[in-house]
Tab-separated table of C-alpha atoms in Angstrom:
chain	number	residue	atom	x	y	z
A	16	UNK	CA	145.962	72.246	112.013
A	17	UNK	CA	143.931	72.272	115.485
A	18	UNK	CA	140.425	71.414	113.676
A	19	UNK	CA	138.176	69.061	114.632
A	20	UNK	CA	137.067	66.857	112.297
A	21	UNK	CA	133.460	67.621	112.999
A	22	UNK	CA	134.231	71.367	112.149
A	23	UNK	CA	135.769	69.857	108.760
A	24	UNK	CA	132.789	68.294	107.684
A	25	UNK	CA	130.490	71.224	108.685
A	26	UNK	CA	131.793	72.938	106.814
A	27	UNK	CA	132.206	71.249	103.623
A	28	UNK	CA	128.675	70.091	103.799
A	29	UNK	CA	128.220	73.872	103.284
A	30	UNK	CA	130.647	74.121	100.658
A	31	UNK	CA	129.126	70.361	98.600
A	32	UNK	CA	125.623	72.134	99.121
A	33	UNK	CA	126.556	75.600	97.492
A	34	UNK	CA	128.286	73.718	94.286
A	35	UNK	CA	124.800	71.278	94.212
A	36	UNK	CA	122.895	74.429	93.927
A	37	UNK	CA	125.150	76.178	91.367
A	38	UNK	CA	125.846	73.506	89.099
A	39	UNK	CA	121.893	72.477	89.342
A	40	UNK	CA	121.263	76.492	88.552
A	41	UNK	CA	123.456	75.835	85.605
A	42	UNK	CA	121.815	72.310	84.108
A	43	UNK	CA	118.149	72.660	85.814
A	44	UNK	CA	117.130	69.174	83.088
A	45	UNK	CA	119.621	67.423	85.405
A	46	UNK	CA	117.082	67.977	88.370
A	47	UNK	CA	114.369	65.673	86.603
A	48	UNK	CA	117.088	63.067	85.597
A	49	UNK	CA	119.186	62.743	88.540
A	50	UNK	CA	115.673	62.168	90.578
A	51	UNK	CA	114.635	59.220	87.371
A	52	UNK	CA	117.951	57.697	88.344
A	53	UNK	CA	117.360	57.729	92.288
A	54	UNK	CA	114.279	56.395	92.222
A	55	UNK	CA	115.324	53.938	89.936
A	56	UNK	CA	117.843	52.318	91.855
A	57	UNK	CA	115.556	52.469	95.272
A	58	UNK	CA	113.596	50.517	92.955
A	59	UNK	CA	115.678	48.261	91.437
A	60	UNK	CA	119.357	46.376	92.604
A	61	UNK	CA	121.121	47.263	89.402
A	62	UNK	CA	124.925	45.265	89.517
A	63	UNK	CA	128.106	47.015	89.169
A	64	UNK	CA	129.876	45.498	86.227
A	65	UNK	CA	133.344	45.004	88.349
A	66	UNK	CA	130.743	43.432	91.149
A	67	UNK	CA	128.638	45.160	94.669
A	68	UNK	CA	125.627	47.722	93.747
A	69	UNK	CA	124.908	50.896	92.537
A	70	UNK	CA	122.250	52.376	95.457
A	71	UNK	CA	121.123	55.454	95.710
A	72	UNK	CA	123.973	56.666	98.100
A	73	UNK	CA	127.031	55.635	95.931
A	74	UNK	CA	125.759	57.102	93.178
A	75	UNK	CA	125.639	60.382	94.633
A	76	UNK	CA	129.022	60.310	95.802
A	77	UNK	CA	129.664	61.278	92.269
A	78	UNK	CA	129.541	65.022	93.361
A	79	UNK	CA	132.887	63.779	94.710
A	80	UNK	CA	133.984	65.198	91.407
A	81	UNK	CA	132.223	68.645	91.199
A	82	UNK	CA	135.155	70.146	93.005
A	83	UNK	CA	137.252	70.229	89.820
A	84	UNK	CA	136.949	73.151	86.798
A	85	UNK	CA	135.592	70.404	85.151
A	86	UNK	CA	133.953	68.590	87.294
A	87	UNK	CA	130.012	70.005	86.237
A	88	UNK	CA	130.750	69.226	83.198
A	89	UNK	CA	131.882	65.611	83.542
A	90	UNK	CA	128.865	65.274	85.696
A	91	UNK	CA	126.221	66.284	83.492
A	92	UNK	CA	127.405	64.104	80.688
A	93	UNK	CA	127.410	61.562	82.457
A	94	UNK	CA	124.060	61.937	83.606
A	95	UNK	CA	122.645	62.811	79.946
A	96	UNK	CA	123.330	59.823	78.710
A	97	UNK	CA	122.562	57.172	81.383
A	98	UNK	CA	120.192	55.057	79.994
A	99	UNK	CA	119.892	52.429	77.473
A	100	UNK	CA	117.933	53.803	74.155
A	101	UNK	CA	114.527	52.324	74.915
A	102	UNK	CA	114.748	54.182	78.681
A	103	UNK	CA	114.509	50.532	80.336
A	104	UNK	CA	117.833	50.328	82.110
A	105	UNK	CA	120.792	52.362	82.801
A	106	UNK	CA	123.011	51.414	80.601
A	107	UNK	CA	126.334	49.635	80.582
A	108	UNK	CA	128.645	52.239	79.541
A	109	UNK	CA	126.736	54.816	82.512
A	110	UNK	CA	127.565	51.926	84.872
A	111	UNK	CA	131.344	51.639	83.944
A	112	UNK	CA	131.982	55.337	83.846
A	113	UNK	CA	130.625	55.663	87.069
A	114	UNK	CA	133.033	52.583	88.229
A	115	UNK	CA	135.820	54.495	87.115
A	116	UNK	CA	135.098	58.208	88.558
A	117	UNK	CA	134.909	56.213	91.526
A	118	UNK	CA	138.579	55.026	92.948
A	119	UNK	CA	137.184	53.598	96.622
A	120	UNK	CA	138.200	50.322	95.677
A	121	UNK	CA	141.378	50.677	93.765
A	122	UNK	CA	142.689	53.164	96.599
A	123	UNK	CA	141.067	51.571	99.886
A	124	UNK	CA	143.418	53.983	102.162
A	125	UNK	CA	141.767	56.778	101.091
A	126	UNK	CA	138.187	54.885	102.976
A	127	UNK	CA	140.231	54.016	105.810
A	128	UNK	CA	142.714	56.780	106.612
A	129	UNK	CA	140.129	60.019	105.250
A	130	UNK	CA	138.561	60.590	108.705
A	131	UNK	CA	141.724	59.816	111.144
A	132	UNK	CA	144.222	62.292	109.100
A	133	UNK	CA	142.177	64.372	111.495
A	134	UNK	CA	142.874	62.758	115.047
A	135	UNK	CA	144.900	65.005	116.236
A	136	UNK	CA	144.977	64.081	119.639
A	137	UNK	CA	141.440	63.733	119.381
A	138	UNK	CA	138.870	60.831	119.380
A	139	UNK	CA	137.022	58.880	118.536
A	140	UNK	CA	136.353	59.755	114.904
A	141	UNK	CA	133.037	58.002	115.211
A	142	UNK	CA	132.079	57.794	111.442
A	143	UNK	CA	131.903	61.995	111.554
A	144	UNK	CA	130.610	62.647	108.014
A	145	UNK	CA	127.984	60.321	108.530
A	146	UNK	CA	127.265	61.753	112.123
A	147	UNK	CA	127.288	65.702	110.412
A	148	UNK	CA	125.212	64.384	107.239
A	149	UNK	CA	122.404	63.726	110.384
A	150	UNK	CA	122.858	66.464	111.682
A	151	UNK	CA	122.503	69.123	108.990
A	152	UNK	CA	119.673	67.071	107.181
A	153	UNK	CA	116.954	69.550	108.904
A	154	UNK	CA	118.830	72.635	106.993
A	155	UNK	CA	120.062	70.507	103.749
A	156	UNK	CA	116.981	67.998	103.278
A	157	UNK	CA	118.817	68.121	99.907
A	158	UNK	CA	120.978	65.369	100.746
A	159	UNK	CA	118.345	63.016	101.632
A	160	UNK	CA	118.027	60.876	98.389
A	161	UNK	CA	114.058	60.365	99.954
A	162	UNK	CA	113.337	63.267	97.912
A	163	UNK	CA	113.600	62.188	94.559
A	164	UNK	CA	110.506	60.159	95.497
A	165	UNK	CA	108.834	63.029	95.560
A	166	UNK	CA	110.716	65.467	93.495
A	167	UNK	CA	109.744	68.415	95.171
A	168	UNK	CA	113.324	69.379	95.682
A	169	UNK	CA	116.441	68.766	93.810
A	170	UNK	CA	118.588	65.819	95.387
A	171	UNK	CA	121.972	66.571	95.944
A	172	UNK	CA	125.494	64.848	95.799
A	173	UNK	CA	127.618	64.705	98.554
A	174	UNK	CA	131.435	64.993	98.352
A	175	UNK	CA	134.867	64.251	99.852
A	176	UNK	CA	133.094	62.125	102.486
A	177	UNK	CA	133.377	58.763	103.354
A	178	UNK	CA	130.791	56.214	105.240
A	179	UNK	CA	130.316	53.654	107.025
A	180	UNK	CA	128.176	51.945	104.724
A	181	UNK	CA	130.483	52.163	101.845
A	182	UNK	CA	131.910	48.499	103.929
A	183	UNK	CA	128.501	46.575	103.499
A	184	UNK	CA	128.404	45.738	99.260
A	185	UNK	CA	127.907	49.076	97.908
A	186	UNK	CA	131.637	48.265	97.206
A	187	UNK	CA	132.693	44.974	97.440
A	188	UNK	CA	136.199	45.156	97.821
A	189	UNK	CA	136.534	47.226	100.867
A	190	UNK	CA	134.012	44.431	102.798
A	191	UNK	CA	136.873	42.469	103.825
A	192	UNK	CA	138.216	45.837	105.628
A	193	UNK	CA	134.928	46.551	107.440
A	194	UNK	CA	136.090	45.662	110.640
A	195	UNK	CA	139.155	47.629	110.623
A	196	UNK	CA	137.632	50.839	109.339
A	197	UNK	CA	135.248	50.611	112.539
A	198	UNK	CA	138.163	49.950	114.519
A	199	UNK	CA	139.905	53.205	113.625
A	200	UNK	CA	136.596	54.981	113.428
A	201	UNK	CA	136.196	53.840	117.591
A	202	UNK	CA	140.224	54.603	118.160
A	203	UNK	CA	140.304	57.043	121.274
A	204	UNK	CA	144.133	57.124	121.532
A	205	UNK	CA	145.723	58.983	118.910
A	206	UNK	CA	148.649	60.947	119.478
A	207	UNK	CA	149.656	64.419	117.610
A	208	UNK	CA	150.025	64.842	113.786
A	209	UNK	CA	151.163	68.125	114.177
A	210	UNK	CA	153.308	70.310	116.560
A	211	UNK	CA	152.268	73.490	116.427
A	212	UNK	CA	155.246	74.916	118.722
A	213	UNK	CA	157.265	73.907	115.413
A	214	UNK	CA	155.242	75.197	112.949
A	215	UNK	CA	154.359	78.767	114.696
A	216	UNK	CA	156.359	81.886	113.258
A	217	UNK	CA	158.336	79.251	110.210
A	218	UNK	CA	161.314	81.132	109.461
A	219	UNK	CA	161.092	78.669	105.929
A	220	UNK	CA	159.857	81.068	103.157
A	221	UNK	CA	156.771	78.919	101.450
A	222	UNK	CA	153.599	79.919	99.424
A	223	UNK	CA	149.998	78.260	99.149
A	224	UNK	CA	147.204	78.361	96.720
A	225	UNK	CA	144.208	78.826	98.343
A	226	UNK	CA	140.776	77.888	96.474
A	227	UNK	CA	138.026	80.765	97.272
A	228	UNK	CA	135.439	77.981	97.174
A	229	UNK	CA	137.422	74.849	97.472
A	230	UNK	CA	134.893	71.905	98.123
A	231	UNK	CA	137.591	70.018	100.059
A	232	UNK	CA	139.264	72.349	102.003
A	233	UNK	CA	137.439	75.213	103.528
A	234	UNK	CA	139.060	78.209	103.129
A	235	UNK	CA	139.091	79.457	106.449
A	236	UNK	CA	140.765	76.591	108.159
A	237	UNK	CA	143.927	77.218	105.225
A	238	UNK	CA	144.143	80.667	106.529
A	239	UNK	CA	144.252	79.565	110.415
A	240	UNK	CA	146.750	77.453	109.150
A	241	UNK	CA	149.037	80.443	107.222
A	242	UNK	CA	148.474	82.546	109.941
A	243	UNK	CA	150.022	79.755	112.428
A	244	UNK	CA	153.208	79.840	110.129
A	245	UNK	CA	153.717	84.187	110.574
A	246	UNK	CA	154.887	86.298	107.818
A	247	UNK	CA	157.139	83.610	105.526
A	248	UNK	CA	153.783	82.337	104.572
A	249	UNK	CA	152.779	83.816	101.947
A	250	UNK	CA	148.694	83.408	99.989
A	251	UNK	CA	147.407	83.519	96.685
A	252	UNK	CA	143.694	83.697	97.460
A	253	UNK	CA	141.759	83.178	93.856
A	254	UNK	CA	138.716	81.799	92.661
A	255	UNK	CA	140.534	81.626	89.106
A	256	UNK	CA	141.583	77.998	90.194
A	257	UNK	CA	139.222	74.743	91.945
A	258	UNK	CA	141.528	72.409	93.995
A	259	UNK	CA	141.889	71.001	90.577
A	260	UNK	CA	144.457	74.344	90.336
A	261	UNK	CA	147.634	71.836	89.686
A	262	UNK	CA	146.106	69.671	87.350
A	263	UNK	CA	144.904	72.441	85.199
A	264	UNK	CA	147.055	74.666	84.886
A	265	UNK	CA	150.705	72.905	86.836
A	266	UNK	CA	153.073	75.233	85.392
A	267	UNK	CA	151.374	78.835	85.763
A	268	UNK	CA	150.186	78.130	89.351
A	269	UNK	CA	153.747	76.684	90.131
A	270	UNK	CA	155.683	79.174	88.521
A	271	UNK	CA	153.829	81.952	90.709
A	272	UNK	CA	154.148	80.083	93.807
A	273	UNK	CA	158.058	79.596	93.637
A	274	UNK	CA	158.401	83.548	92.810
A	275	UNK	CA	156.048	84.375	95.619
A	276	UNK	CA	158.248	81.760	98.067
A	277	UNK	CA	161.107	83.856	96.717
A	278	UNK	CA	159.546	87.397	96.843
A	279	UNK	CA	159.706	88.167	93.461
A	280	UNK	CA	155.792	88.252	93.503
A	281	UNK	CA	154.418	90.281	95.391
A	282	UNK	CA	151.265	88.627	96.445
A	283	UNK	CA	148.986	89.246	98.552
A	284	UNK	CA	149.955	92.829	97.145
């Protein structure tokens, strides 16, 4: 609430970077193969087998999934065994599994509506991940696949971002809504998402887990947020659980949020 989408992405640029550099620190072979794999496609227009190209870019939207506990994981296996036997090619089972840890194309609202859930009263969105990317390259060069041409540094995977590029084959089925993903990215006029005259002081009991490090949404803008609401708000600040908290554990982190809503948990203490 009251954040600028800029401020968003700055912020989780900082947050992407950090998990590139832990989860590099924790398979440093991956450094050497991720840059094999960037230079190869640079090199070479490899196909998708559902259609549109695997470049360098959309392939490191894969850190999309290193927000999750097992998100590393999933990640490096999918890196250790990207190529055919003989090394020639990547192979066709890499190619597939990356078609399906990617859901652009399946869910299309997600690339239209990601950046504008932020216009609150504010515009134009102007592409803002892509616009922040450029502007923290100096301090993250990390992010510039360029350097897996000369691996002197590790190349790193961006996350919940979306760009403008993702419109021009990379993914095939969201060409046809190029056009109207530039037209909300240019909107000016939105009006207010939230009213924060309503929300100020709730008198609505409610609870939130809050991700120490959650690669999607920074910590500091969820406790503006609680703080907005007053007192009935209650936080369970943890690194225990990723965003993926729900997923992994649904009814332990459920069970504590409806006792804390009901103040038979005591938490914060």
């Amino acid at each position: 609430v009251n954040t600028h989408v800029d401020d968003v992405y700055r912020a989780t640029y900082k947050r992407v970077y950090e998990r590139n550099r832990r989860y590099y620190n924790r398979y440093p072979m991956d450094v050497g193969r991720v840059h094999r794999i960037v230079r190869y496609l640079k090199e070479n227009a490899v196909e998708m087998p559902s259609g549109g190209v695997l470049t360098p870019q959309r392939f490191l939207q894969l850190g999309l999934g290193l927000g999750s506990k097992t998100g590393m994981e999933s990640l490096h296996w999918l890196i250790e065994g990207a190529w055919v036997p003989d090394g020639t090619e990547l192979s066709h089972e890499f190619l597939k599994n990356v078609e399906s840890m990617q859901a652009f194309e399946t869910n299309p609202i997600y690339y239209l509506l990601h950046e504008p859930i932020y216009a609150d009263r504010e515009g134009p969105m102007g592409w803002s991940a892509q616009r922040i990317l450029e502007e923290v390259l100096p301090e993250m060069p990390e992010f510039n696949p360029e350097g897996a041409m000369t691996g002197e540094k590790p190349v790193y995977f961006t996350g919940e971002m979306v760009y403008p590029w993702m419109a021009d084959g990379a993914y095939p089925r969201l060409t046809p809504l190029k056009e109207t993903a530039h037209k909300l990215a240019e909107e000016k006029n939105w009006g207010a998402i939230y009213d924060s005259s309503k929300l100020r002081d709730t008198p609505v009991p409610c609870a939130a887990l809050v991700s120490y490090e959650d690669l999607y949404v920074e910590r500091e803008f969820s406790e503006k947020t609680a703080k907005l609401l007053g007192d009935k708000c209650q936080l369970w600040i943890t690194n225990e659980h990723q965003h993926s908290g729900l997923r992994d554990d649904g009814y332990g982190v459920l069970s504590k949020l409806i006792a804390m809503a009901r103040g038979d948990d005591v938490t914060p203490s």
